[in-house]
Short mmCIF file of C-alpha atoms in Angstrom, two decimals:
data_model
loop_
_atom_site.label_atom_id
_atom_site.label_comp_id
_atom_site.label_asym_id
_atom_site.label_seq_id
_atom_site.Cartn_x
_atom_site.Cartn_y
_atom_site.Cartn_z
CA MET A 1 -0.13 -0.28 0.01
CA LYS A 2 2.78 2.58 0.34
CA GLU A 3 4.53 2.21 -2.63
CA LEU A 4 1.11 2.97 -4.13
CA ALA A 5 0.69 5.94 -1.79
CA TYR A 6 4.27 6.99 -3.30
CA ALA A 7 3.43 6.71 -7.02
CA ILE A 8 0.28 8.61 -6.06
CA ILE A 9 2.16 11.97 -4.45
CA ASP A 10 5.00 11.04 -8.03
CA LYS A 11 1.89 11.44 -10.03
CA TYR A 12 1.46 15.17 -8.65
CA HIS A 13 5.32 16.36 -8.50
CA ASP A 14 5.21 18.99 -10.81
CA GLU A 15 1.85 20.54 -9.49
CA PHE A 16 3.44 20.17 -6.28
CA LEU A 17 6.38 22.08 -7.42
CA GLU A 18 4.66 24.79 -9.03
CA LEU A 19 2.30 25.28 -5.60
CA ALA A 20 5.66 25.44 -3.51
CA ASP A 21 6.79 28.34 -6.06
CA THR A 22 4.09 30.16 -5.68
CA LEU A 23 3.94 30.21 -1.75
CA PHE A 24 7.68 30.53 -1.11
CA LYS A 25 7.03 33.95 -3.19
CA THR A 26 3.90 34.83 -0.99
CA PRO A 27 5.19 35.34 2.04
CA GLU A 28 3.02 36.37 5.02
CA LEU A 29 3.47 37.38 8.61
CA GLY A 30 1.08 35.65 11.47
CA TYR A 31 -2.29 36.62 11.84
CA LYS A 32 -1.85 37.83 8.29
CA GLU A 33 -1.56 34.89 5.53
CA VAL A 34 -4.77 35.91 4.04
CA LYS A 35 -2.95 35.49 0.08
CA THR A 36 -1.30 31.97 1.70
CA LYS A 37 -4.79 30.58 2.56
CA GLN A 38 -6.42 31.76 -0.43
CA ILE A 39 -3.86 30.02 -2.23
CA ILE A 40 -4.23 27.02 -0.35
CA GLN A 41 -7.26 26.73 -0.14
CA THR A 42 -8.04 27.16 -3.72
CA PHE A 43 -5.99 24.30 -4.63
CA LEU A 44 -7.52 21.99 -2.26
CA THR A 45 -10.60 22.25 -3.57
CA SER A 46 -9.23 22.01 -6.71
CA HIS A 47 -8.31 18.17 -5.55
CA GLY A 48 -12.01 17.90 -4.49
CA ILE A 49 -10.78 18.61 -0.75
CA GLN A 50 -13.80 20.99 1.41
CA ILE A 51 -12.46 23.48 4.22
CA GLU A 52 -13.85 22.06 7.64
CA LYS A 53 -13.57 24.74 9.70
CA GLU A 54 -11.79 27.86 9.78
CA TYR A 55 -10.32 29.67 12.74
CA PHE A 56 -8.32 32.80 14.33
CA GLN A 57 -8.14 34.95 11.36
CA THR A 58 -6.31 32.86 9.07
CA GLY A 59 -6.12 29.35 10.32
CA PHE A 60 -8.26 26.23 9.16
CA GLN A 61 -8.24 22.83 8.55
CA VAL A 62 -9.42 20.22 6.15
CA THR A 63 -10.31 16.04 6.86
CA ILE A 64 -11.04 13.00 4.92
CA ALA A 65 -12.43 10.13 6.56
CA ASN A 66 -14.47 6.78 6.30
CA ALA A 67 -13.85 6.22 10.00
CA ASP A 68 -14.20 8.00 13.36
CA LYS A 69 -11.08 6.06 14.42
CA PRO A 70 -8.24 6.61 14.60
CA HIS A 71 -7.86 10.25 13.66
CA ILE A 72 -4.30 11.29 12.61
CA GLY A 73 -3.55 15.01 13.03
CA LEU A 74 -1.07 16.99 10.46
CA ILE A 75 0.44 19.75 10.91
CA ALA A 76 1.46 22.45 8.76
CA GLU A 77 2.79 25.85 9.26
CA LEU A 78 1.40 29.31 7.63
CA ASP A 79 3.39 31.93 8.78
CA ALA A 80 6.72 33.46 7.60
CA ILE A 81 9.44 35.79 9.28
CA PRO A 82 10.85 39.43 8.65
CA THR A 83 14.55 38.76 6.91
CA ILE A 84 15.59 41.90 5.39
CA GLY A 85 17.47 41.40 2.25
CA HIS A 86 15.85 37.92 1.03
CA PRO A 87 14.97 38.04 -2.60
CA CYS A 88 11.69 36.90 -1.98
CA SER A 89 10.68 39.25 1.10
CA ASN A 90 7.38 40.77 1.03
CA PRO A 91 8.25 44.71 0.78
CA LEU A 92 5.64 45.66 3.36
CA ASP A 93 7.29 43.86 6.13
CA ASN A 94 10.22 42.21 4.83
CA ALA A 95 8.26 38.77 5.52
CA ALA A 96 10.30 35.92 3.97
CA HIS A 97 9.86 32.15 4.01
CA SER A 98 12.97 31.95 5.88
CA CYS A 99 11.41 29.82 8.41
CA GLY A 100 10.83 26.76 5.58
CA HIS A 101 7.33 27.13 6.75
CA SER A 102 5.78 27.14 2.91
CA THR A 103 7.50 23.87 2.61
CA GLN A 104 5.83 21.95 5.00
CA VAL A 105 2.80 23.14 3.37
CA VAL A 106 3.37 21.86 0.41
CA MET A 107 4.52 18.26 1.84
CA MET A 108 1.75 17.79 3.94
CA ILE A 109 -0.89 18.57 1.64
CA ALA A 110 1.16 15.83 -1.11
CA SER A 111 0.73 13.21 1.67
CA LEU A 112 -3.30 14.00 2.43
CA LEU A 113 -3.75 14.07 -1.55
CA ALA A 114 -2.03 10.73 -1.15
CA LEU A 115 -3.82 9.49 1.72
CA LYS A 116 -7.39 10.68 0.49
CA GLU A 117 -7.02 8.17 -2.37
CA LEU A 118 -6.62 5.58 -0.68
CA ILE A 119 -9.12 6.32 2.24
CA ASP A 120 -11.51 7.35 -0.79
CA GLU A 121 -11.33 3.97 -2.19
CA ASN A 122 -11.26 2.18 1.22
CA LYS A 123 -7.81 0.81 1.23
CA LEU A 124 -7.10 2.53 4.33
CA THR A 125 -9.74 3.09 7.37
CA GLY A 126 -9.99 6.24 9.71
CA LYS A 127 -9.60 9.72 10.09
CA VAL A 128 -6.99 12.28 8.98
CA THR A 129 -6.90 15.90 9.23
CA LEU A 130 -4.71 18.45 8.17
CA PHE A 131 -4.65 21.82 10.84
CA PHE A 132 -3.23 24.70 8.46
CA CYS A 133 -1.90 26.73 11.97
CA PRO A 134 -0.99 30.81 12.05
CA ALA A 135 1.27 32.62 13.69
CA GLU A 136 3.71 30.06 14.97
CA GLU A 137 6.62 32.92 15.24
CA PHE A 138 6.84 34.29 17.52
CA ILE A 139 6.87 38.45 16.56
CA ASP A 140 5.39 41.33 15.88
CA ILE A 141 4.23 41.18 19.48
CA GLU A 142 2.32 44.71 19.30
CA TYR A 143 -0.21 43.96 16.68
CA ARG A 144 -0.70 40.36 18.31
CA LYS A 145 -1.16 42.50 21.62
CA GLN A 146 -3.62 44.59 19.96
CA LEU A 147 -5.73 41.22 18.67
CA ILE A 148 -5.60 39.96 21.92
CA GLU A 149 -7.12 42.86 23.54
CA ASN A 150 -10.15 42.95 20.44
CA LYS A 151 -10.78 39.40 21.63
CA THR A 152 -9.90 38.21 17.81
CA ILE A 153 -7.32 35.68 19.60
CA TYR A 154 -6.55 34.48 23.08
CA ALA A 155 -2.36 34.24 22.38
CA ILE A 156 0.51 34.95 20.69
CA GLY A 157 1.02 31.87 18.95
CA GLY A 158 -1.22 29.89 16.37
CA LYS A 159 -1.26 26.63 18.44
CA GLN A 160 -1.71 28.07 21.86
CA ASN A 161 -5.11 29.95 20.60
CA MET A 162 -6.30 26.57 18.81
CA ILE A 163 -5.19 24.40 21.79
CA ILE A 164 -7.45 27.12 24.00
CA ASP A 165 -10.16 26.68 21.66
CA HIS A 166 -9.67 22.12 21.95
CA ILE A 167 -9.40 22.32 18.26
CA PHE A 168 -6.70 19.38 18.59
CA ASP A 169 -9.24 17.67 21.34
CA ASP A 170 -10.13 14.68 19.03
CA VAL A 171 -6.83 13.50 17.50
CA ASP A 172 -5.26 10.69 18.91
CA CYS A 173 -1.53 12.48 17.71
CA CYS A 174 -0.20 14.68 16.11
CA LEU A 175 2.72 14.74 13.06
CA HIS A 176 4.45 17.62 11.96
CA ALA A 177 7.69 18.52 10.62
CA HIS A 178 10.12 21.52 10.29
CA GLY A 179 13.49 22.51 7.67
CA MET A 180 16.68 22.17 9.54
CA GLY A 181 18.86 23.81 6.91
CA GLU A 182 21.41 22.62 4.76
CA PHE A 183 22.45 19.22 4.19
CA ARG A 184 26.01 18.47 6.15
CA LYS A 185 25.94 15.04 8.19
CA TYR A 186 22.53 14.60 8.55
CA ARG A 187 19.42 14.24 5.94
CA PHE A 188 16.48 14.05 8.84
CA ASN A 189 16.52 13.64 12.43
CA VAL A 190 13.94 12.61 15.23
CA LYS A 191 13.70 12.68 18.50
CA SER A 192 14.71 15.84 18.95
CA SER A 193 13.70 18.38 21.94
CA LEU A 194 13.10 22.14 21.44
CA ALA A 195 13.92 24.86 24.37
CA GLY A 196 11.22 27.06 26.19
CA PHE A 197 10.88 30.58 26.41
CA ILE A 198 9.55 34.01 27.74
CA TYR A 199 9.39 37.12 26.44
CA LYS A 200 10.60 40.02 28.54
CA LYS A 201 10.64 43.73 28.07
CA TYR A 202 12.54 45.90 30.56
CA HIS A 203 12.03 49.40 30.39
CA PHE A 204 14.34 51.66 32.49
CA GLU A 205 12.82 54.56 33.33
CA GLY A 206 15.35 57.55 34.36
CA LYS A 207 15.44 61.67 34.37
CA ALA A 208 16.60 63.35 31.52
CA SER A 209 18.85 66.09 31.84
CA HIS A 210 21.64 68.20 29.79
CA ALA A 211 24.33 65.33 29.12
CA ALA A 212 27.39 68.29 29.26
CA MET A 213 26.30 70.78 31.30
CA ALA A 214 24.22 68.94 33.99
CA PRO A 215 24.85 65.23 34.25
CA SER A 216 24.41 65.34 37.89
CA GLU A 217 20.57 66.30 37.57
CA GLY A 218 19.69 63.20 35.42
CA ILE A 219 19.52 59.92 36.10
CA ASN A 220 21.23 57.88 33.37
CA ALA A 221 18.42 55.14 32.18
CA LEU A 222 21.01 53.34 29.37
CA SER A 223 23.46 52.99 32.91
CA ALA A 224 20.73 50.91 34.89
CA CYS A 225 20.69 49.04 31.78
CA ASN A 226 24.07 48.16 31.61
CA LEU A 227 24.33 47.54 34.99
CA PHE A 228 21.54 45.12 34.62
CA LEU A 229 23.50 43.53 31.02
CA GLN A 230 26.70 43.21 33.66
CA ALA A 231 24.16 40.78 36.18
CA GLN A 232 22.77 39.04 33.59
CA ALA A 233 26.21 37.81 32.39
CA MET A 234 27.33 37.15 35.45
CA LEU A 235 24.15 34.96 36.36
CA ARG A 236 25.63 32.98 33.05
CA GLU A 237 28.20 31.41 35.09
CA THR A 238 25.56 30.06 37.57
CA PHE A 239 23.85 27.87 34.46
CA LEU A 240 23.75 23.99 34.37
CA ASP A 241 25.08 22.71 31.51
CA SER A 242 22.19 20.03 31.14
CA ASP A 243 19.46 22.68 31.26
CA MET A 244 21.25 24.75 27.82
CA ASN A 245 19.66 28.05 29.29
CA ARG A 246 19.84 31.39 26.88
CA VAL A 247 19.05 34.86 27.81
CA HIS A 248 19.75 36.63 24.33
CA GLY A 249 18.37 40.50 23.79
CA ILE A 250 18.68 43.50 21.91
CA ILE A 251 18.29 47.42 23.16
CA THR A 252 15.31 48.82 21.13
CA ASN A 253 15.22 52.39 22.25
CA GLY A 254 18.68 53.64 23.77
CA GLY A 255 17.88 56.77 24.54
CA ASP A 256 16.88 60.11 22.43
CA VAL A 257 19.25 62.66 21.62
CA VAL A 258 23.19 62.16 22.35
CA ASN A 259 23.03 65.42 24.25
CA SER A 260 20.49 64.38 26.67
CA ILE A 261 20.81 61.48 29.85
CA PRO A 262 19.03 58.66 27.98
CA SER A 263 15.34 58.91 30.56
CA ASP A 264 13.93 56.27 28.73
CA VAL A 265 15.82 52.59 27.53
CA VAL A 266 14.08 49.44 26.69
CA TYR A 267 15.71 45.98 26.43
CA GLU A 268 13.56 42.81 24.66
CA ALA A 269 14.92 39.51 25.37
CA TYR A 270 14.13 35.99 25.62
CA VAL A 271 14.97 33.47 28.47
CA ARG A 272 15.32 29.87 27.63
CA SER A 273 15.67 26.62 28.92
CA PHE A 274 15.06 23.18 28.61
CA SER A 275 13.74 23.15 31.81
CA THR A 276 10.13 24.57 32.45
CA THR A 277 11.38 24.79 36.53
CA THR A 278 14.42 26.60 35.58
CA LEU A 279 12.81 28.77 32.89
CA MET A 280 10.68 29.85 35.74
CA ASN A 281 13.55 30.27 38.53
CA LEU A 282 15.60 32.07 36.06
CA ASN A 283 12.66 34.61 34.97
CA ASP A 284 12.62 35.66 38.82
CA GLN A 285 15.98 35.74 39.28
CA LEU A 286 16.37 38.03 36.01
CA SER A 287 13.37 39.95 37.05
CA ASN A 288 14.61 40.62 40.22
CA ALA A 289 18.17 41.98 38.81
CA ALA A 290 16.62 44.67 36.81
CA LYS A 291 15.02 46.03 39.39
CA HIS A 292 17.14 46.11 41.66
CA CYS A 293 20.22 47.50 39.24
CA ALA A 294 18.00 50.41 38.19
CA TYR A 295 17.54 50.90 41.86
CA ALA A 296 21.02 50.53 42.61
CA ILE A 297 21.37 54.11 40.55
CA GLY A 298 18.10 55.80 41.41
CA ALA A 299 16.60 55.03 37.92
CA LYS A 300 13.08 52.30 37.75
CA CYS A 301 12.83 49.38 35.87
CA GLU A 302 8.93 48.14 34.55
CA ILE A 303 8.82 44.80 33.35
CA GLU A 304 6.47 43.35 30.54
CA GLU A 305 6.20 39.60 30.47
CA ILE A 306 4.25 37.28 27.55
CA LYS A 307 4.65 33.59 28.16
CA GLY A 308 6.35 31.90 25.31
CA TYR A 309 6.06 28.44 24.55
CA PHE A 310 6.88 25.54 26.47
CA PRO A 311 9.93 22.67 25.70
CA PHE A 312 9.27 20.65 23.39
CA ASN A 313 9.71 16.83 24.21
CA GLN A 314 9.05 14.17 21.09
CA ASP A 315 7.10 11.22 21.82
CA ILE A 316 9.55 8.46 21.54
CA ALA A 317 7.43 5.77 20.64
CA LEU A 318 5.73 7.78 17.61
CA SER A 319 9.15 9.12 16.66
CA ASP A 320 9.66 5.48 16.23
CA VAL A 321 7.32 4.83 13.52
CA VAL A 322 8.58 7.60 11.80
CA TYR A 323 11.88 6.68 11.88
CA GLN A 324 11.14 3.61 10.26
CA ASN A 325 9.65 5.17 7.54
CA MET A 326 12.76 6.95 6.97
CA LEU A 327 14.74 3.74 6.52
CA PRO A 328 13.82 2.87 2.82
CA PHE A 329 14.90 6.48 1.92
CA VAL A 330 18.18 7.47 3.33
CA ASN A 331 21.06 5.97 5.27
CA PRO A 332 20.64 5.31 8.98
CA LEU A 333 24.06 7.46 9.46
CA GLU A 334 22.35 10.50 7.91
CA ILE A 335 19.64 10.34 10.61
CA GLN A 336 20.50 12.64 13.83
CA THR A 337 18.76 11.82 16.55
CA ASP A 338 18.19 13.31 20.28
CA GLU A 339 19.37 16.75 19.47
CA LYS A 340 18.52 19.32 22.03
CA SER A 341 17.94 22.54 19.75
CA VAL A 342 17.81 26.03 21.77
CA ALA A 343 15.47 27.10 19.43
CA SER A 344 11.61 26.78 19.92
CA GLY A 345 8.23 26.46 18.56
CA ASP A 346 4.42 26.15 19.84
CA ILE A 347 4.66 22.68 18.89
CA GLY A 348 5.95 22.58 22.70
CA ASP A 349 2.72 23.29 24.20
CA LEU A 350 0.91 21.07 21.79
CA SER A 351 2.74 18.21 23.11
CA LEU A 352 1.67 18.90 27.14
CA PHE A 353 -1.57 17.54 25.46
CA LYS A 354 -1.05 15.47 22.55
CA PRO A 355 1.22 12.60 21.60
CA THR A 356 3.27 14.66 19.15
CA ILE A 357 6.44 14.96 16.38
CA GLN A 358 8.35 17.27 14.85
CA PHE A 359 10.50 15.53 12.49
CA GLY A 360 14.06 17.28 11.05
CA TYR A 361 14.56 17.36 7.01
CA THR A 362 17.27 19.13 4.57
CA GLY A 363 17.17 19.82 1.21
CA PHE A 364 17.84 24.04 1.62
CA LYS A 365 20.79 26.08 0.86
CA GLY A 366 21.59 28.80 3.06
CA THR A 367 20.72 29.89 6.98
CA MET A 368 17.60 29.21 8.22
CA HIS A 369 16.01 32.51 9.20
CA GLY A 370 18.84 33.99 6.72
CA LYS A 371 18.13 36.37 3.65
CA ASN A 372 19.99 33.52 2.02
CA LEU A 373 17.72 30.60 2.58
CA GLU A 374 16.45 28.59 -0.88
CA VAL A 375 15.11 25.61 -1.31
CA SER A 376 18.06 23.44 -3.20
CA GLU A 377 16.94 19.78 -3.42
CA PRO A 378 13.18 19.82 -4.05
CA ASP A 379 12.76 16.30 -4.26
CA VAL A 380 13.90 16.22 -1.04
CA VAL A 381 11.95 19.10 0.63
CA TYR A 382 8.42 17.72 -1.44
CA ASN A 383 8.71 14.17 -2.38
CA THR A 384 11.09 12.54 0.10
CA THR A 385 9.54 14.17 3.46
CA SER A 386 5.98 13.26 2.37
CA LYS A 387 6.41 9.74 1.37
CA ILE A 388 7.94 9.35 5.17
CA LEU A 389 4.94 11.20 6.60
CA VAL A 390 2.64 9.37 4.64
CA GLY A 391 3.95 5.23 5.23
CA SER A 392 4.07 6.83 8.85
CA VAL A 393 0.56 7.76 8.22
CA ILE A 394 -0.21 4.07 7.06
CA ASP A 395 0.82 2.20 9.74
CA LEU A 396 -0.75 4.49 12.03
CA LEU A 397 -3.96 3.64 10.54
CA THR A 398 -3.20 -0.04 9.55
CA ASP A 399 -1.53 -1.78 12.89
CA SER A 400 -3.38 -0.66 16.13
CA SER A 401 -0.53 -1.93 17.92
CA TYR A 402 1.20 1.53 17.28
CA LEU A 403 -1.14 4.01 18.54
CA GLU A 404 -1.48 1.71 21.50
CA ASN A 405 1.64 1.67 22.51
CA ILE A 406 2.05 5.53 21.92
CA HIS A 407 -1.21 5.85 24.16
CA SER A 408 0.27 3.95 26.71
CA SER A 409 3.19 6.01 27.33
CA PHE A 410 1.43 9.54 26.54
CA ARG A 411 0.03 11.10 30.06
CA PRO A 412 -0.77 14.78 29.10
CA GLN A 413 1.03 17.38 31.32
CA MET A 414 -1.91 19.92 32.55
CA THR A 415 -5.35 20.31 32.02
CA ILE A 416 -6.50 23.10 29.09
CA ASP A 417 -7.76 25.33 32.20
CA GLU A 418 -3.90 25.08 34.10
CA TYR A 419 -2.86 26.38 30.77
CA ILE A 420 -5.19 29.38 30.23
CA LYS A 421 -3.96 30.19 33.93
CA TYR A 422 -0.12 29.95 33.49
CA LEU A 423 -0.70 32.13 30.01
CA GLU A 424 -2.77 34.73 31.87
CA SER A 425 0.00 34.97 35.25
#
């Protein structure tokens, strides 16, 4: 049956490449993926797949089924990220698919069309839902805060909103994939983990005065920020290697004019860790350090904090299914396992509630999130990955022991009510 599914994917090869090119050249930021949504929906309906449900501005889902169970969820992310200088960037906001999200979309659609033919012909029994998720990238914060204030969304990340709205409740497990950059040593990866993070915006408040004539009458907010950056650097020596903590940020406002003591300085940062407990403790340490460094020179520090994404721990049993479906296409030595990546994604939040995986794939040239990223091996990115995915879904739908094994080892980490309370805290 897998060979039949592979043949269906090959049949649509040229159509998929055309769709891929169109999407790559139509990058849009999260909750603004209007053209992207229209292109995808037009393609799906032309192949007899009707839109089942829409949500959160640009998110939507489609389902193919001839039974209610098993129910497999597939994840595709719609958004791009600002990338100045990328040849395919959107001139309005510099959005570009330097994150590779557009390739996920095509790969997932290719898998869905193959599964549709098998389910329509009753060669497979079950249900598959493809979720097109908006706004994975944790960016454009002020715009999204306005959407939250207008009650258009609940949270910054797309999957966060979908979780709160119980959109994933009915699925048995979720499969996702993400580009991992150029092919160097590894062609694919499985069982990798991602860090969690918290977004912080430190607003240091001092007192302006003439920088040359009356510096004694001012309180230098930039000095308060610099003092905090020193404290932050000193805290790094306390980090446990196993947690792989990261603290990184940028000064987005360093003062108004050179001739005045800076009275308002803004430092924006992420705090990351593989340990949720460590993340919370480190977050508190940094807040205390910022406030007291400001107090030390007579300034103040107000801190805005937005809970980011949870650490992502792959479902091992589900990863094993995908790993076995990689082996027909690649040497096992070219499959990376158990990587700890300090990147983050809202897939981590979904993994709190459902058995979830995200396998990595190469086939790119350039740097992820860089202005030179391009697809260099389309057959790997769009064809091989689709066959790995569709083979994995076939296994899950045809052999009940796979899902039994997955469910026996998985335990939800919290309730959705607890999750909402955390995000709002």
